[in-house]
PDB file of N, CA and C in Angstrom:
ATOM      1  N   MET A   1      -7.561 -43.712 -43.325  1.00 68.00           N
ATOM      2  CA  MET A   1      -7.570 -43.203 -44.332  1.00 68.00           C
ATOM      3  C   MET A   1      -7.489 -44.477 -46.030  1.00 68.00           C
ATOM      4  N   THR A   2      -8.432 -43.920 -46.482  1.00 80.00           N
ATOM      5  CA  THR A   2      -8.576 -44.765 -47.666  1.00 80.00           C
ATOM      6  C   THR A   2      -7.364 -44.024 -48.881  1.00 80.00           C
ATOM      7  N   LYS A   3      -5.944 -45.305 -50.068  1.00 91.00           N
ATOM      8  CA  LYS A   3      -6.316 -44.890 -50.266  1.00 91.00           C
ATOM      9  C   LYS A   3      -6.442 -45.493 -51.848  1.00 91.00           C
ATOM     10  N   TYR A   4      -6.193 -44.258 -53.404  1.00 94.00           N
ATOM     11  CA  TYR A   4      -6.378 -44.597 -54.406  1.00 94.00           C
ATOM     12  C   TYR A   4      -5.149 -44.505 -55.438  1.00 94.00           C
ATOM     13  N   GLU A   5      -4.976 -45.551 -56.049  1.00 95.00           N
ATOM     14  CA  GLU A   5      -4.502 -44.955 -57.374  1.00 95.00           C
ATOM     15  C   GLU A   5      -5.016 -44.496 -58.415  1.00 95.00           C
ATOM     16  N   GLY A   6      -4.740 -44.805 -59.158  1.00 95.00           N
ATOM     17  CA  GLY A   6      -5.279 -44.505 -61.038  1.00 95.00           C
ATOM     18  C   GLY A   6      -4.188 -44.149 -61.507  1.00 95.00           C
ATOM     19  N   PHE A   7      -5.331 -43.052 -62.515  1.00 95.00           N
ATOM     20  CA  PHE A   7      -4.370 -41.985 -63.959  1.00 95.00           C
ATOM     21  C   PHE A   7      -4.346 -41.291 -64.087  1.00 95.00           C
ATOM     22  N   ALA A   8      -3.795 -40.691 -64.637  1.00 96.00           N
ATOM     23  CA  ALA A   8      -3.949 -38.964 -65.189  1.00 96.00           C
ATOM     24  C   ALA A   8      -3.338 -38.615 -66.316  1.00 96.00           C
ATOM     25  N   THR A   9      -4.043 -37.958 -66.969  1.00 95.00           N
ATOM     26  CA  THR A   9      -4.466 -37.051 -68.867  1.00 95.00           C
ATOM     27  C   THR A   9      -3.839 -35.462 -68.414  1.00 95.00           C
ATOM     28  N   MET A  10      -2.607 -35.094 -68.852  1.00 93.00           N
ATOM     29  CA  MET A  10      -2.732 -32.953 -68.448  1.00 93.00           C
ATOM     30  C   MET A  10      -2.631 -32.866 -70.373  1.00 93.00           C
ATOM     31  N   TYR A  11      -3.437 -31.531 -71.331  1.00 90.00           N
ATOM     32  CA  TYR A  11      -3.875 -32.436 -72.010  1.00 90.00           C
ATOM     33  C   TYR A  11      -2.694 -30.854 -72.447  1.00 90.00           C
ATOM     34  N   MET A  12      -1.811 -30.763 -72.473  1.00 86.00           N
ATOM     35  CA  MET A  12      -1.268 -29.265 -72.834  1.00 86.00           C
ATOM     36  C   MET A  12      -1.199 -28.363 -73.970  1.00 86.00           C
ATOM     37  N   ARG A  13      -1.552 -27.561 -74.249  1.00 79.00           N
ATOM     38  CA  ARG A  13      -1.894 -27.110 -75.791  1.00 79.00           C
ATOM     39  C   ARG A  13      -0.505 -26.249 -76.861  1.00 79.00           C
ATOM     40  N   MET A  14      -0.561 -26.467 -77.057  1.00 75.00           N
ATOM     41  CA  MET A  14       0.954 -26.276 -78.496  1.00 75.00           C
ATOM     42  C   MET A  14       0.899 -25.219 -78.679  1.00 75.00           C
ATOM     43  N   PRO A  15       2.213 -24.415 -78.406  1.00 78.00           N
ATOM     44  CA  PRO A  15       2.517 -22.768 -78.579  1.00 78.00           C
ATOM     45  C   PRO A  15       1.606 -22.774 -79.720  1.00 78.00           C
ATOM     46  N   MET A  16       0.931 -21.533 -80.679  1.00 78.00           N
ATOM     47  CA  MET A  16       1.375 -21.391 -82.196  1.00 78.00           C
ATOM     48  C   MET A  16       0.446 -22.416 -82.436  1.00 78.00           C
ATOM     49  N   SER A  17      -0.579 -23.029 -82.524  1.00 76.00           N
ATOM     50  CA  SER A  17      -1.376 -24.024 -82.600  1.00 76.00           C
ATOM     51  C   SER A  17      -1.962 -23.946 -82.096  1.00 76.00           C
ATOM     52  N   THR A  18      -4.027 -24.604 -82.262  1.00 78.00           N
ATOM     53  CA  THR A  18      -5.341 -24.662 -81.765  1.00 78.00           C
ATOM     54  C   THR A  18      -4.813 -26.451 -81.323  1.00 78.00           C
ATOM     55  N   SER A  19      -4.151 -26.991 -81.386  1.00 81.00           N
ATOM     56  CA  SER A  19      -3.792 -29.472 -80.815  1.00 81.00           C
ATOM     57  C   SER A  19      -3.288 -28.426 -79.733  1.00 81.00           C
ATOM     58  N   THR A  20      -4.191 -29.937 -79.019  1.00 85.00           N
ATOM     59  CA  THR A  20      -3.117 -30.218 -77.630  1.00 85.00           C
ATOM     60  C   THR A  20      -2.538 -31.716 -77.890  1.00 85.00           C
ATOM     61  N   LEU A  21      -1.639 -30.925 -76.873  1.00 88.00           N
ATOM     62  CA  LEU A  21      -1.289 -32.765 -76.342  1.00 88.00           C
ATOM     63  C   LEU A  21      -1.313 -33.440 -75.368  1.00 88.00           C
ATOM     64  N   PRO A  22      -1.164 -34.832 -74.995  1.00 92.00           N
ATOM     65  CA  PRO A  22      -2.011 -35.925 -73.838  1.00 92.00           C
ATOM     66  C   PRO A  22      -1.098 -35.827 -73.633  1.00 92.00           C
ATOM     67  N   ILE A  23      -0.340 -36.053 -72.134  1.00 94.00           N
ATOM     68  CA  ILE A  23       0.403 -36.306 -70.998  1.00 94.00           C
ATOM     69  C   ILE A  23       0.080 -37.014 -70.435  1.00 94.00           C
ATOM     70  N   GLN A  24       0.148 -38.470 -70.632  1.00 94.00           N
ATOM     71  CA  GLN A  24       0.010 -39.018 -69.395  1.00 94.00           C
ATOM     72  C   GLN A  24       1.123 -39.163 -67.535  1.00 94.00           C
ATOM     73  N   GLY A  25      -0.173 -38.943 -66.965  1.00 95.00           N
ATOM     74  CA  GLY A  25       0.588 -39.513 -65.972  1.00 95.00           C
ATOM     75  C   GLY A  25      -0.394 -40.181 -64.837  1.00 95.00           C
ATOM     76  N   SER A  26      -0.568 -40.309 -63.394  1.00 95.00           N
ATOM     77  CA  SER A  26      -0.352 -41.106 -62.418  1.00 95.00           C
ATOM     78  C   SER A  26      -1.439 -40.212 -61.352  1.00 95.00           C
ATOM     79  N   CYS A  27      -2.405 -41.280 -60.725  1.00 96.00           N
ATOM     80  CA  CYS A  27      -3.240 -40.255 -60.000  1.00 96.00           C
ATOM     81  C   CYS A  27      -3.430 -40.903 -58.456  1.00 96.00           C
ATOM     82  N   THR A  28      -3.296 -40.473 -57.088  1.00 95.00           N
ATOM     83  CA  THR A  28      -3.121 -40.862 -56.255  1.00 95.00           C
ATOM     84  C   THR A  28      -3.631 -40.405 -55.213  1.00 95.00           C
ATOM     85  N   VAL A  29      -4.594 -40.519 -54.220  1.00 95.00           N
ATOM     86  CA  VAL A  29      -6.214 -40.211 -53.286  1.00 95.00           C
ATOM     87  C   VAL A  29      -5.447 -40.643 -52.747  1.00 95.00           C
ATOM     88  N   GLU A  30      -5.200 -39.788 -51.151  1.00 94.00           N
ATOM     89  CA  GLU A  30      -5.199 -40.618 -50.186  1.00 94.00           C
ATOM     90  C   GLU A  30      -6.749 -39.058 -49.180  1.00 94.00           C
ATOM     91  N   ASP A  31      -7.227 -39.964 -48.812  1.00 91.00           N
ATOM     92  CA  ASP A  31      -8.290 -38.930 -47.534  1.00 91.00           C
ATOM     93  C   ASP A  31      -8.976 -38.241 -48.738  1.00 91.00           C
ATOM     94  N   LYS A  32      -8.711 -36.555 -48.794  1.00 91.00           N
ATOM     95  CA  LYS A  32      -8.779 -35.861 -48.998  1.00 91.00           C
ATOM     96  C   LYS A  32      -7.658 -35.001 -49.930  1.00 91.00           C
ATOM     97  N   ARG A  33      -6.550 -35.838 -49.852  1.00 94.00           N
ATOM     98  CA  ARG A  33      -6.018 -34.671 -50.775  1.00 94.00           C
ATOM     99  C   ARG A  33      -5.384 -35.562 -52.194  1.00 94.00           C
ATOM    100  N   ILE A  34      -5.299 -34.885 -53.363  1.00 94.00           N
ATOM    101  CA  ILE A  34      -5.553 -36.123 -54.323  1.00 94.00           C
ATOM    102  C   ILE A  34      -3.678 -35.235 -55.267  1.00 94.00           C
ATOM    103  N   THR A  35      -3.272 -36.085 -55.742  1.00 96.00           N
ATOM    104  CA  THR A  35      -1.625 -35.879 -56.219  1.00 96.00           C
ATOM    105  C   THR A  35      -1.930 -36.399 -58.001  1.00 96.00           C
ATOM    106  N   LEU A  36      -1.191 -35.682 -58.661  1.00 95.00           N
ATOM    107  CA  LEU A  36      -1.308 -36.338 -60.302  1.00 95.00           C
ATOM    108  C   LEU A  36      -0.501 -35.285 -60.803  1.00 95.00           C
ATOM    109  N   LYS A  37       0.946 -36.827 -61.333  1.00 96.00           N
ATOM    110  CA  LYS A  37       2.120 -36.498 -61.464  1.00 96.00           C
ATOM    111  C   LYS A  37       1.916 -36.681 -62.618  1.00 96.00           C
ATOM    112  N   PHE A  38       2.909 -35.772 -63.298  1.00 94.00           N
ATOM    113  CA  PHE A  38       3.509 -36.365 -64.523  1.00 94.00           C
ATOM    114  C   PHE A  38       4.921 -35.856 -65.015  1.00 94.00           C
ATOM    115  N   PRO A  39       5.237 -36.653 -65.731  1.00 92.00           N
ATOM    116  CA  PRO A  39       6.890 -36.632 -66.700  1.00 92.00           C
ATOM    117  C   PRO A  39       7.456 -35.167 -65.526  1.00 92.00           C
ATOM    118  N   PHE A  40       6.636 -33.796 -65.944  1.00 87.00           N
ATOM    119  CA  PHE A  40       8.209 -32.504 -65.973  1.00 87.00           C
ATOM    120  C   PHE A  40       6.728 -32.204 -64.683  1.00 87.00           C
ATOM    121  N   THR A  41       5.791 -32.228 -64.334  1.00 89.00           N
ATOM    122  CA  THR A  41       5.329 -31.589 -63.493  1.00 89.00           C
ATOM    123  C   THR A  41       4.765 -32.293 -62.233  1.00 89.00           C
ATOM    124  N   GLY A  42       3.390 -31.741 -61.445  1.00 90.00           N
ATOM    125  CA  GLY A  42       2.921 -32.418 -60.574  1.00 90.00           C
ATOM    126  C   GLY A  42       1.581 -31.242 -59.931  1.00 90.00           C
ATOM    127  N   ILE A  43       0.526 -31.484 -60.042  1.00 90.00           N
ATOM    128  CA  ILE A  43      -0.553 -31.044 -59.396  1.00 90.00           C
ATOM    129  C   ILE A  43      -1.557 -31.748 -57.824  1.00 90.00           C
ATOM    130  N   GLU A  44      -0.977 -31.007 -57.277  1.00 93.00           N
ATOM    131  CA  GLU A  44      -1.809 -31.688 -55.954  1.00 93.00           C
ATOM    132  C   GLU A  44      -3.224 -30.554 -55.277  1.00 93.00           C
ATOM    133  N   PHE A  45      -3.940 -31.027 -54.389  1.00 91.00           N
ATOM    134  CA  PHE A  45      -5.308 -30.222 -54.361  1.00 91.00           C
ATOM    135  C   PHE A  45      -5.814 -31.044 -53.866  1.00 91.00           C
ATOM    136  N   ASP A  46      -6.492 -30.424 -52.818  1.00 91.00           N
ATOM    137  CA  ASP A  46      -7.903 -30.994 -52.048  1.00 91.00           C
ATOM    138  C   ASP A  46      -9.537 -31.139 -52.206  1.00 91.00           C
ATOM    139  N   LEU A  47     -10.325 -32.541 -52.280  1.00 89.00           N
ATOM    140  CA  LEU A  47     -11.307 -32.456 -52.016  1.00 89.00           C
ATOM    141  C   LEU A  47     -12.373 -31.877 -51.459  1.00 89.00           C
ATOM    142  N   PRO A  48     -13.055 -31.424 -50.957  1.00 88.00           N
ATOM    143  CA  PRO A  48     -13.858 -31.019 -50.913  1.00 88.00           C
ATOM    144  C   PRO A  48     -14.106 -32.109 -49.622  1.00 88.00           C
ATOM    145  N   SER A  49     -14.623 -33.368 -49.795  1.00 87.00           N
ATOM    146  CA  SER A  49     -14.834 -34.438 -48.431  1.00 87.00           C
ATOM    147  C   SER A  49     -14.036 -35.885 -49.624  1.00 87.00           C
ATOM    148  N   ALA A  50     -14.014 -36.842 -48.308  1.00 87.00           N
ATOM    149  CA  ALA A  50     -13.346 -37.498 -49.673  1.00 87.00           C
ATOM    150  C   ALA A  50     -13.967 -38.799 -49.901  1.00 87.00           C
ATOM    151  N   PRO A  51     -12.972 -39.209 -51.207  1.00 88.00           N
ATOM    152  CA  PRO A  51     -14.051 -39.708 -51.948  1.00 88.00           C
ATOM    153  C   PRO A  51     -15.548 -41.024 -50.987  1.00 88.00           C
ATOM    154  N   GLN A  52     -16.560 -41.235 -51.840  1.00 84.00           N
ATOM    155  CA  GLN A  52     -16.883 -42.303 -51.194  1.00 84.00           C
ATOM    156  C   GLN A  52     -18.254 -43.178 -52.699  1.00 84.00           C
ATOM    157  N   GLU A  53     -17.911 -44.423 -52.666  1.00 85.00           N
ATOM    158  CA  GLU A  53     -18.151 -45.281 -53.731  1.00 85.00           C
ATOM    159  C   GLU A  53     -20.003 -45.142 -53.782  1.00 85.00           C
ATOM    160  N   GLY A  54     -20.648 -44.737 -54.652  1.00 80.00           N
ATOM    161  CA  GLY A  54     -21.311 -44.892 -54.875  1.00 80.00           C
ATOM    162  C   GLY A  54     -22.436 -42.756 -54.900  1.00 80.00           C
ATOM    163  N   ARG A  55     -21.537 -42.480 -54.741  1.00 78.00           N
ATOM    164  CA  ARG A  55     -22.331 -40.759 -54.266  1.00 78.00           C
ATOM    165  C   ARG A  55     -22.431 -39.922 -56.233  1.00 78.00           C
ATOM    166  N   ASN A  56     -23.001 -39.140 -55.873  1.00 74.00           N
ATOM    167  CA  ASN A  56     -23.438 -38.764 -57.425  1.00 74.00           C
ATOM    168  C   ASN A  56     -22.230 -37.606 -57.556  1.00 74.00           C
ATOM    169  N   ASP A  57     -22.098 -37.774 -58.683  1.00 79.00           N
ATOM    170  CA  ASP A  57     -21.455 -36.665 -59.441  1.00 79.00           C
ATOM    171  C   ASP A  57     -21.497 -35.185 -58.789  1.00 79.00           C
ATOM    172  N   PHE A  58     -19.935 -34.931 -58.292  1.00 82.00           N
ATOM    173  CA  PHE A  58     -19.840 -33.448 -57.061  1.00 82.00           C
ATOM    174  C   PHE A  58     -18.769 -32.240 -58.642  1.00 82.00           C
ATOM    175  N   ASP A  59     -19.469 -30.892 -58.188  1.00 84.00           N
ATOM    176  CA  ASP A  59     -18.584 -29.776 -59.340  1.00 84.00           C
ATOM    177  C   ASP A  59     -18.014 -29.455 -57.651  1.00 84.00           C
ATOM    178  N   PHE A  60     -16.392 -28.638 -57.727  1.00 86.00           N
ATOM    179  CA  PHE A  60     -15.613 -27.934 -56.954  1.00 86.00           C
ATOM    180  C   PHE A  60     -14.437 -27.107 -58.134  1.00 86.00           C
ATOM    181  N   LYS A  61     -14.548 -26.292 -57.478  1.00 86.00           N
ATOM    182  CA  LYS A  61     -13.394 -24.770 -58.246  1.00 86.00           C
ATOM    183  C   LYS A  61     -11.631 -25.198 -57.198  1.00 86.00           C
ATOM    184  N   ILE A  62     -10.838 -25.009 -58.023  1.00 84.00           N
ATOM    185  CA  ILE A  62      -9.883 -24.273 -57.184  1.00 84.00           C
ATOM    186  C   ILE A  62      -9.170 -23.973 -58.950  1.00 84.00           C
ATOM    187  N   ARG A  63      -8.355 -23.242 -58.121  1.00 81.00           N
ATOM    188  CA  ARG A  63      -7.375 -21.916 -58.036  1.00 81.00           C
ATOM    189  C   ARG A  63      -6.136 -22.360 -59.478  1.00 81.00           C
ATOM    190  N   GLY A  64      -5.770 -22.264 -60.654  1.00 69.00           N
ATOM    191  CA  GLY A  64      -4.938 -23.198 -61.135  1.00 69.00           C
ATOM    192  C   GLY A  64      -3.684 -21.761 -61.605  1.00 69.00           C
ATOM    193  N   ALA A  65      -2.332 -21.689 -62.520  1.00 66.00           N
ATOM    194  CA  ALA A  65      -1.718 -20.724 -62.739  1.00 66.00           C
ATOM    195  C   ALA A  65      -2.089 -20.112 -63.421  1.00 66.00           C
ATOM    196  N   ARG A  66      -3.680 -20.949 -65.035  1.00 69.00           N
ATOM    197  CA  ARG A  66      -4.352 -19.382 -65.944  1.00 69.00           C
ATOM    198  C   ARG A  66      -5.880 -19.516 -65.213  1.00 69.00           C
ATOM    199  N   GLY A  67      -5.942 -19.552 -63.745  1.00 76.00           N
ATOM    200  CA  GLY A  67      -7.180 -18.774 -62.850  1.00 76.00           C
ATOM    201  C   GLY A  67      -7.897 -19.889 -62.700  1.00 76.00           C
ATOM    202  N   ASP A  68      -9.280 -19.912 -62.474  1.00 83.00           N
ATOM    203  CA  ASP A  68     -10.291 -20.840 -61.860  1.00 83.00           C
ATOM    204  C   ASP A  68      -9.627 -21.892 -62.510  1.00 83.00           C
ATOM    205  N   MET A  69     -10.244 -23.066 -62.094  1.00 86.00           N
ATOM    206  CA  MET A  69     -10.652 -24.297 -62.753  1.00 86.00           C
ATOM    207  C   MET A  69     -11.877 -25.169 -62.484  1.00 86.00           C
ATOM    208  N   THR A  70     -12.596 -25.368 -62.894  1.00 89.00           N
ATOM    209  CA  THR A  70     -14.204 -26.040 -62.730  1.00 89.00           C
ATOM    210  C   THR A  70     -13.500 -28.121 -62.712  1.00 89.00           C
ATOM    211  N   MET A  71     -13.766 -28.587 -61.818  1.00 90.00           N
ATOM    212  CA  MET A  71     -13.254 -29.971 -61.088  1.00 90.00           C
ATOM    213  C   MET A  71     -15.039 -30.434 -61.524  1.00 90.00           C
ATOM    214  N   THR A  72     -14.790 -31.895 -62.137  1.00 91.00           N
ATOM    215  CA  THR A  72     -16.119 -32.497 -61.907  1.00 91.00           C
ATOM    216  C   THR A  72     -15.813 -33.990 -61.244  1.00 91.00           C
ATOM    217  N   ILE A  73     -16.468 -34.526 -60.355  1.00 92.00           N
ATOM    218  CA  ILE A  73     -15.637 -36.343 -59.778  1.00 92.00           C
ATOM    219  C   ILE A  73     -17.265 -37.114 -60.331  1.00 92.00           C
ATOM    220  N   GLY A  74     -16.797 -37.715 -60.842  1.00 93.00           N
ATOM    221  CA  GLY A  74     -18.222 -38.528 -60.677  1.00 93.00           C
ATOM    222  C   GLY A  74     -17.970 -39.958 -60.054  1.00 93.00           C
ATOM    223  N   TYR A  75     -18.645 -41.249 -60.104  1.00 93.00           N
ATOM    224  CA  TYR A  75     -18.899 -42.464 -59.638  1.00 93.00           C
ATOM    225  C   TYR A  75     -19.325 -43.058 -60.520  1.00 93.00           C
ATOM    226  N   VAL A  76     -18.104 -44.072 -60.993  1.00 93.00           N
ATOM    227  CA  VAL A  76     -18.713 -45.319 -62.441  1.00 93.00           C
ATOM    228  C   VAL A  76     -18.987 -47.100 -61.545  1.00 93.00           C
ATOM    229  N   GLN A  77     -20.092 -47.285 -61.508  1.00 92.00           N
ATOM    230  CA  GLN A  77     -20.343 -48.405 -60.327  1.00 92.00           C
ATOM    231  C   GLN A  77     -19.679 -49.514 -60.819  1.00 92.00           C
ATOM    232  N   GLU A  78     -19.769 -49.418 -62.058  1.00 92.00           N
ATOM    233  CA  GLU A  78     -20.128 -50.739 -62.541  1.00 92.00           C
ATOM    234  C   GLU A  78     -18.305 -51.358 -62.456  1.00 92.00           C
ATOM    235  N   LEU A  79     -17.316 -50.109 -62.663  1.00 91.00           N
ATOM    236  CA  LEU A  79     -15.845 -50.540 -62.147  1.00 91.00           C
ATOM    237  C   LEU A  79     -15.385 -50.174 -60.411  1.00 91.00           C
ATOM    238  N   ARG A  80     -15.868 -49.953 -59.927  1.00 92.00           N
ATOM    239  CA  ARG A  80     -15.791 -49.080 -58.652  1.00 92.00           C
ATOM    240  C   ARG A  80     -15.177 -48.245 -58.418  1.00 92.00           C
ATOM    241  N   ALA A  81     -15.062 -46.957 -59.568  1.00 94.00           N
ATOM    242  CA  ALA A  81     -14.123 -46.435 -59.755  1.00 94.00           C
ATOM    243  C   ALA A  81     -14.220 -44.957 -60.299  1.00 94.00           C
ATOM    244  N   PHE A  82     -14.018 -44.466 -59.577  1.00 94.00           N
ATOM    245  CA  PHE A  82     -13.674 -42.115 -59.791  1.00 94.00           C
ATOM    246  C   PHE A  82     -12.799 -41.679 -60.947  1.00 94.00           C
ATOM    247  N   THR A  83     -13.796 -40.959 -61.651  1.00 94.00           N
ATOM    248  CA  THR A  83     -13.642 -39.968 -63.473  1.00 94.00           C
ATOM    249  C   THR A  83     -13.452 -38.675 -62.371  1.00 94.00           C
ATOM    250  N   GLY A  84     -12.404 -37.786 -63.076  1.00 94.00           N
ATOM    251  CA  GLY A  84     -12.742 -36.604 -62.959  1.00 94.00           C
ATOM    252  C   GLY A  84     -11.579 -35.625 -63.853  1.00 94.00           C
ATOM    253  N   THR A  85     -12.846 -34.470 -63.938  1.00 94.00           N
ATOM    254  CA  THR A  85     -12.845 -34.091 -65.249  1.00 94.00           C
ATOM    255  C   THR A  85     -11.727 -32.579 -64.793  1.00 94.00           C
ATOM    256  N   GLY A  86     -11.176 -31.627 -65.511  1.00 91.00           N
ATOM    257  CA  GLY A  86     -10.623 -30.118 -65.237  1.00 91.00           C
ATOM    258  C   GLY A  86     -11.350 -29.495 -66.373  1.00 91.00           C
ATOM    259  N   LYS A  87     -11.774 -28.128 -66.231  1.00 90.00           N
ATOM    260  CA  LYS A  87     -12.110 -27.506 -67.198  1.00 90.00           C
ATOM    261  C   LYS A  87     -11.456 -25.994 -66.810  1.00 90.00           C
ATOM    262  N   GLN A  88     -10.632 -25.637 -68.048  1.00 84.00           N
ATOM    263  CA  GLN A  88     -10.406 -23.801 -67.071  1.00 84.00           C
ATOM    264  C   GLN A  88     -11.649 -22.868 -67.203  1.00 84.00           C
ATOM    265  N   GLU A  89     -12.055 -22.582 -66.925  1.00 78.00           N
ATOM    266  CA  GLU A  89     -13.448 -21.178 -66.967  1.00 78.00           C
ATOM    267  C   GLU A  89     -13.419 -21.006 -67.998  1.00 78.00           C
ATOM    268  N   GLU A  90     -12.158 -20.138 -69.502  1.00 77.00           N
ATOM    269  CA  GLU A  90     -14.011 -20.089 -70.059  1.00 77.00           C
ATOM    270  C   GLU A  90     -13.502 -20.833 -71.013  1.00 77.00           C
ATOM    271  N   GLU A  91     -12.824 -22.065 -71.418  1.00 76.00           N
ATOM    272  CA  GLU A  91     -13.069 -23.312 -71.822  1.00 76.00           C
ATOM    273  C   GLU A  91     -14.406 -24.560 -71.845  1.00 76.00           C
ATOM    274  N   ASP A  92     -14.811 -24.743 -73.114  1.00 77.00           N
ATOM    275  CA  ASP A  92     -15.611 -25.838 -72.791  1.00 77.00           C
ATOM    276  C   ASP A  92     -14.003 -27.332 -73.005  1.00 77.00           C
ATOM    277  N   THR A  93     -13.373 -27.600 -73.416  1.00 80.00           N
ATOM    278  CA  THR A  93     -13.298 -28.555 -73.806  1.00 80.00           C
ATOM    279  C   THR A  93     -11.974 -28.781 -72.351  1.00 80.00           C
ATOM    280  N   PRO A  94     -11.490 -30.299 -71.722  1.00 87.00           N
ATOM    281  CA  PRO A  94     -10.907 -31.054 -70.335  1.00 87.00           C
ATOM    282  C   PRO A  94      -9.391 -30.038 -70.757  1.00 87.00           C
ATOM    283  N   VAL A  95      -8.637 -29.936 -69.691  1.00 89.00           N
ATOM    284  CA  VAL A  95      -7.189 -29.630 -69.089  1.00 89.00           C
ATOM    285  C   VAL A  95      -5.916 -30.290 -68.560  1.00 89.00           C
ATOM    286  N   LEU A  96      -7.387 -31.664 -67.611  1.00 92.00           N
ATOM    287  CA  LEU A  96      -7.395 -32.571 -67.060  1.00 92.00           C
ATOM    288  C   LEU A  96      -7.841 -33.761 -67.183  1.00 92.00           C
ATOM    289  N   THR A  97      -7.570 -34.931 -67.299  1.00 94.00           N
ATOM    290  CA  THR A  97      -8.702 -36.128 -67.167  1.00 94.00           C
ATOM    291  C   THR A  97      -7.354 -36.924 -66.174  1.00 94.00           C
ATOM    292  N   PHE A  98      -8.729 -37.566 -64.659  1.00 95.00           N
ATOM    293  CA  PHE A  98      -8.309 -38.617 -64.048  1.00 95.00           C
ATOM    294  C   PHE A  98      -8.775 -39.441 -63.574  1.00 95.00           C
ATOM    295  N   THR A  99      -8.635 -40.316 -63.171  1.00 95.00           N
ATOM    296  CA  THR A  99      -9.768 -41.817 -62.769  1.00 95.00           C
ATOM    297  C   THR A  99      -8.860 -42.664 -61.718  1.00 95.00           C
ATOM    298  N   PHE A 100      -9.674 -42.575 -60.880  1.00 95.00           N
ATOM    299  CA  PHE A 100      -8.708 -43.120 -59.054  1.00 95.00           C
ATOM    300  C   PHE A 100      -9.101 -44.650 -58.764  1.00 95.00           C
ATOM    301  N   PHE A 101      -9.454 -45.321 -57.954  1.00 94.00           N
ATOM    302  CA  PHE A 101      -9.685 -46.824 -57.724  1.00 94.00           C
ATOM    303  C   PHE A 101      -9.359 -47.325 -57.202  1.00 94.00           C
ATOM    304  N   PRO A 102      -9.840 -48.175 -55.899  1.00 92.00           N
ATOM    305  CA  PRO A 102      -9.465 -48.972 -55.150  1.00 92.00           C
ATOM    306  C   PRO A 102      -8.524 -49.949 -54.907  1.00 92.00           C
ATOM    307  N   SER A 103      -7.818 -51.175 -54.701  1.00 90.00           N
ATOM    308  CA  SER A 103      -6.919 -51.824 -55.160  1.00 90.00           C
ATOM    309  C   SER A 103      -7.452 -52.748 -55.666  1.00 90.00           C
ATOM    310  N   ASP A 104      -9.244 -53.205 -54.716  1.00 89.00           N
ATOM    311  CA  ASP A 104      -9.768 -54.416 -55.595  1.00 89.00           C
ATOM    312  C   ASP A 104     -10.656 -54.327 -56.892  1.00 89.00           C
ATOM    313  N   SER A 105     -10.417 -52.937 -57.395  1.00 90.00           N
ATOM    314  CA  SER A 105     -11.681 -52.848 -58.328  1.00 90.00           C
ATOM    315  C   SER A 105     -11.225 -53.196 -59.648  1.00 90.00           C
ATOM    316  N   PRO A 106     -12.353 -53.345 -61.267  1.00 89.00           N
ATOM    317  CA  PRO A 106     -11.614 -54.535 -62.137  1.00 89.00           C
ATOM    318  C   PRO A 106     -10.367 -53.502 -62.296  1.00 89.00           C
ATOM    319  N   MET A 107     -10.815 -52.244 -62.204  1.00 89.00           N
ATOM    320  CA  MET A 107      -9.934 -51.016 -63.222  1.00 89.00           C
ATOM    321  C   MET A 107      -7.872 -51.389 -62.563  1.00 89.00           C
ATOM    322  N   ALA A 108      -7.567 -52.419 -61.252  1.00 87.00           N
ATOM    323  CA  ALA A 108      -6.720 -52.173 -60.617  1.00 87.00           C
ATOM    324  C   ALA A 108      -5.904 -53.124 -61.948  1.00 87.00           C
ATOM    325  N   LYS A 109      -6.399 -54.276 -62.471  1.00 86.00           N
ATOM    326  CA  LYS A 109      -6.278 -54.761 -63.752  1.00 86.00           C
ATOM    327  C   LYS A 109      -5.299 -54.424 -64.835  1.00 86.00           C
ATOM    328  N   LEU A 110      -5.921 -53.434 -65.012  1.00 83.00           N
ATOM    329  CA  LEU A 110      -5.056 -52.567 -66.231  1.00 83.00           C
ATOM    330  C   LEU A 110      -3.289 -52.357 -66.651  1.00 83.00           C
ATOM    331  N   GLN A 111      -2.934 -52.747 -67.248  1.00 67.00           N
ATOM    332  CA  GLN A 111      -1.860 -52.390 -66.600  1.00 67.00           C
ATOM    333  C   GLN A 111      -1.322 -50.847 -67.243  1.00 67.00           C
ATOM    334  N   ARG A 112       0.282 -50.409 -66.424  1.00 61.00           N
ATOM    335  CA  ARG A 112       0.289 -48.680 -66.179  1.00 61.00           C
ATOM    336  C   ARG A 112       1.569 -48.611 -66.704  1.00 61.00           C
ATOM    337  N   SER A 113       1.173 -47.682 -67.574  1.00 51.00           N
ATOM    338  CA  SER A 113       2.657 -47.743 -68.860  1.00 51.00           C
ATOM    339  C   SER A 113       3.788 -46.627 -67.617  1.00 51.00           C
TER     340      SER A 113
END
């Protein structure tokens, strides 16, 4: 089973405002299961298939508390890392962003807070 670690950001919408507050978290992928952990909450879902290095971008949908969310996952060859974005159906701005990578990726040298 392949395991990846990484970073995640959730963009919380502020009440009575159009601004969002980014909240940093962590990302873990084991086989097809992705876990995004944040200080006060977490999100888990299954990917359509296990991540494969060099694969083209792909989209899929998950059901969230506020309706369907379109997830887009891509691969950055130079960094040996995957990037992901989650957008609510009716919105164009991301609700979630995340990056995950194997332990021997150059991204693993970044410090985690």
